Amino acid sequence: MRDYPSNKRLLLFSGSSNTELTDKVAEHLGIKTGDVTRRKFKNGELHIRFDESVRGADVFVMQSCGDPVNDNIMELLIMLDALKRASAGMINCIIPITPMQGRIKKLREGNQ
């Protein structure tokens, strides 16, 4: 792993699609996953709030885009918008390809 400048804050947040994977990545990096409050209203709207300051930090958001695809993508976009509005220094998306895992496994086994 590349050395990370000690004067930068590295924050890792998880979307709701795969929090366990994000926790494992955070553990591997020796950091904790950032706290996010998600609230879904009766009309389907989503409210996202980051429970810590992201101002000037290098932020990574991990969210897969599996089922329900539309909900997961919209959640990711809302999180990115909230980070931009909160003045995060650099915003990065990590999108694991979990929707294709079953198909890739079948192709490797020779079943099509």
Coordinates of C-alpha atoms in Angstrom, one line a residue:
M1 CA 0.0 0.0 0.0
R2 CA 1.2 3.5 -0.8
D3 CA 2.3 5.7 2.1
Y4 CA -0.4 8.2 3.0
P5 CA 0.6 11.8 3.9
S6 CA 0.3 12.1 7.7
N7 CA -1.2 15.6 7.4
K8 CA -4.3 14.4 5.6
R9 CA -7.4 12.8 7.2
L10 CA -8.6 9.6 5.5
L11 CA -12.2 8.8 6.1
L12 CA -14.1 5.7 4.8
F13 CA -17.9 5.6 4.7
S14 CA -20.2 2.8 3.8
G15 CA -23.4 2.9 1.8
S16 CA -26.1 0.5 3.0
S17 CA -25.5 -2.1 0.4
N18 CA -22.5 -3.8 1.9
T19 CA -21.4 -2.5 5.3
E20 CA -19.6 -5.8 6.2
L21 CA -17.2 -5.4 3.3
T22 CA -16.5 -1.7 4.2
D23 CA -15.8 -2.8 7.8
K24 CA -13.3 -5.4 6.6
V25 CA -11.5 -2.8 4.4
A26 CA -11.4 -0.3 7.3
E27 CA -9.9 -3.0 9.6
H28 CA -7.3 -3.8 7.0
L29 CA -6.4 -0.1 6.7
G30 CA -6.3 0.3 10.4
I31 CA -9.0 2.9 10.5
K32 CA -12.7 2.9 11.6
T33 CA -15.6 3.3 9.3
G34 CA -17.2 6.7 9.5
D35 CA -20.6 7.2 11.0
V36 CA -23.5 7.9 8.7
T37 CA -27.2 8.4 9.5
R38 CA -29.6 7.3 6.9
R39 CA -33.3 7.9 7.1
K40 CA -35.9 6.8 4.5
F41 CA -39.2 8.7 4.5
K42 CA -42.6 7.2 3.8
N43 CA -42.6 8.8 0.3
G44 CA -39.3 7.0 -0.5
E45 CA -37.0 10.0 -0.1
L46 CA -33.7 9.4 1.5
H47 CA -31.9 11.6 4.0
I48 CA -28.1 11.2 4.6
R49 CA -26.2 12.8 7.3
F50 CA -22.5 12.4 8.1
D51 CA -22.0 12.3 11.8
E52 CA -18.5 13.7 11.8
S53 CA -16.8 16.6 10.0
V54 CA -15.5 15.8 6.5
R55 CA -14.2 19.3 5.8
G56 CA -10.9 19.1 4.0
A57 CA -10.6 15.3 4.4
D58 CA -9.9 12.7 1.7
V59 CA -13.1 10.7 1.8
F60 CA -13.8 7.3 0.3
V61 CA -17.4 6.0 -0.1
M62 CA -17.9 2.3 -0.6
Q63 CA -21.3 1.2 -2.2
S64 CA -22.0 -1.7 -4.5
C65 CA -24.7 -1.3 -7.1
G66 CA -26.5 -4.6 -6.7
D67 CA -30.2 -5.2 -6.0
P68 CA -32.0 -2.9 -5.5
V69 CA -29.9 -1.1 -8.2
N70 CA -31.8 2.2 -8.4
D71 CA -31.9 2.6 -4.6
N72 CA -28.2 1.9 -4.2
I73 CA -27.1 4.2 -7.0
M74 CA -29.4 7.0 -5.7
E75 CA -28.0 6.6 -2.2
L76 CA -24.5 6.8 -3.5
L77 CA -25.3 10.0 -5.5
I78 CA -26.9 11.6 -2.5
M79 CA -23.9 10.7 -0.3
L80 CA -21.5 12.2 -2.9
D81 CA -23.6 15.4 -3.0
A82 CA -23.7 15.7 0.8
L83 CA -19.9 15.3 0.9
K84 CA -19.4 18.0 -1.8
R85 CA -21.7 20.4 0.1
A86 CA -19.8 19.6 3.4
S87 CA -16.5 20.7 1.7
A88 CA -14.7 17.3 1.7
G89 CA -11.2 17.8 0.3
M90 CA -11.2 14.8 -2.2
I91 CA -14.1 12.4 -2.8
N92 CA -13.6 8.9 -4.1
C93 CA -16.0 6.1 -4.9
I94 CA -15.3 2.5 -4.4
I95 CA -17.9 0.4 -6.3
P96 CA -17.3 -3.4 -5.9
I97 CA -18.7 -5.4 -8.8
T98 CA -20.8 -7.6 -6.6
P99 CA -23.8 -7.8 -9.0
M100 CA -21.6 -9.8 -11.4
Q101 CA -20.1 -12.3 -8.9
G102 CA -22.6 -15.1 -9.5
R103 CA -22.2 -14.8 -13.3
I104 CA -18.4 -14.7 -13.1
K105 CA -18.4 -17.8 -10.9
K106 CA -20.5 -19.7 -13.4
L107 CA -18.3 -18.6 -16.3
R108 CA -15.2 -19.8 -14.4
E109 CA -16.8 -23.2 -13.7
G110 CA -17.8 -23.5 -17.4
N111 CA -21.6 -23.3 -16.8
Q112 CA -23.2 -20.7 -19.1

